[in-house]
Amino acid sequence: MRAIITIQNVASDLVTTFWTPIFVTIFAFIVTYALWPRNKAAFDKAARMPLRRD
């Protein structure tokens, strides 16, 4: 029983210390890409796509 708790603690620590900063960094890059002024025209065009008549 003690070994299982230790493995769970190690796994939890690994997720907290390793994956959380990675996912925060990925999220920050996605938000930066979405808000970058150079991409505004492409996102505006994509936003108007459902309203377009073909």
C-alpha positions as YAML, in Angstrom:
chain: A
units: angstrom
residues:
- id: 1
  name: MET
  ca: [0.00, 0.00, 0.00]
- id: 2
  name: ARG
  ca: [2.84, 2.37, 0.79]
- id: 3
  name: ALA
  ca: [4.41, 1.83, -2.66]
- id: 4
  name: ILE
  ca: [1.18, 2.78, -4.42]
- id: 5
  name: ILE
  ca: [0.93, 6.04, -2.51]
- id: 6
  name: THR
  ca: [4.55, 6.83, -3.35]
- id: 7
  name: ILE
  ca: [4.00, 6.14, -7.06]
- id: 8
  name: GLN
  ca: [0.92, 8.37, -7.02]
- id: 9
  name: ASN
  ca: [2.87, 11.14, -5.34]
- id: 10
  name: VAL
  ca: [5.68, 10.87, -7.89]
- id: 11
  name: ALA
  ca: [3.21, 10.91, -10.78]
- id: 12
  name: SER
  ca: [1.38, 13.90, -9.32]
- id: 13
  name: ASP
  ca: [4.62, 15.79, -8.78]
- id: 14
  name: LEU
  ca: [5.74, 15.01, -12.32]
- id: 15
  name: VAL
  ca: [2.51, 16.35, -13.79]
- id: 16
  name: THR
  ca: [2.60, 19.46, -11.64]
- id: 17
  name: THR
  ca: [6.24, 20.34, -12.16]
- id: 18
  name: PHE
  ca: [6.69, 19.25, -15.78]
- id: 19
  name: TRP
  ca: [3.44, 19.37, -17.77]
- id: 20
  name: THR
  ca: [1.77, 22.41, -16.24]
- id: 21
  name: PRO
  ca: [4.44, 24.91, -17.37]
- id: 22
  name: ILE
  ca: [4.53, 23.29, -20.80]
- id: 23
  name: PHE
  ca: [0.77, 23.65, -21.27]
- id: 24
  name: VAL
  ca: [0.80, 27.22, -19.93]
- id: 25
  name: THR
  ca: [3.51, 28.06, -22.48]
- id: 26
  name: ILE
  ca: [1.56, 26.43, -25.31]
- id: 27
  name: PHE
  ca: [-1.56, 28.35, -24.27]
- id: 28
  name: ALA
  ca: [0.38, 31.62, -24.20]
- id: 29
  name: PHE
  ca: [1.69, 30.98, -27.73]
- id: 30
  name: ILE
  ca: [-1.83, 30.24, -29.01]
- id: 31
  name: VAL
  ca: [-3.24, 33.42, -27.47]
- id: 32
  name: THR
  ca: [-0.31, 35.45, -28.83]
- id: 33
  name: TYR
  ca: [-0.85, 34.00, -32.31]
- id: 34
  name: ALA
  ca: [-4.58, 34.73, -32.19]
- id: 35
  name: LEU
  ca: [-4.10, 38.33, -31.05]
- id: 36
  name: TRP
  ca: [-1.12, 39.17, -33.29]
- id: 37
  name: PRO
  ca: [-2.06, 42.11, -35.54]
- id: 38
  name: ARG
  ca: [-0.68, 40.45, -38.68]
- id: 39
  name: ASN
  ca: [-3.25, 37.64, -38.35]
- id: 40
  name: LYS
  ca: [-6.25, 39.97, -38.00]
- id: 41
  name: ALA
  ca: [-7.23, 39.85, -41.68]
- id: 42
  name: ALA
  ca: [-7.22, 36.05, -41.80]
- id: 43
  name: PHE
  ca: [-9.30, 35.77, -38.64]
- id: 44
  name: ASP
  ca: [-11.75, 38.43, -39.86]
- id: 45
  name: LYS
  ca: [-12.17, 36.53, -43.12]
- id: 46
  name: ALA
  ca: [-12.77, 33.28, -41.22]
- id: 47
  name: ALA
  ca: [-15.31, 35.02, -38.95]
- id: 48
  name: ARG
  ca: [-17.33, 36.19, -41.95]
- id: 49
  name: MET
  ca: [-17.31, 32.75, -43.59]
- id: 50
  name: PRO
  ca: [-20.63, 31.49, -42.07]
- id: 51
  name: LEU
  ca: [-22.41, 34.65, -43.27]
- id: 52
  name: ARG
  ca: [-21.15, 34.40, -46.84]
- id: 53
  name: ARG
  ca: [-23.48, 33.42, -49.67]
- id: 54
  name: ASP
  ca: [-21.86, 31.23, -52.27]
...
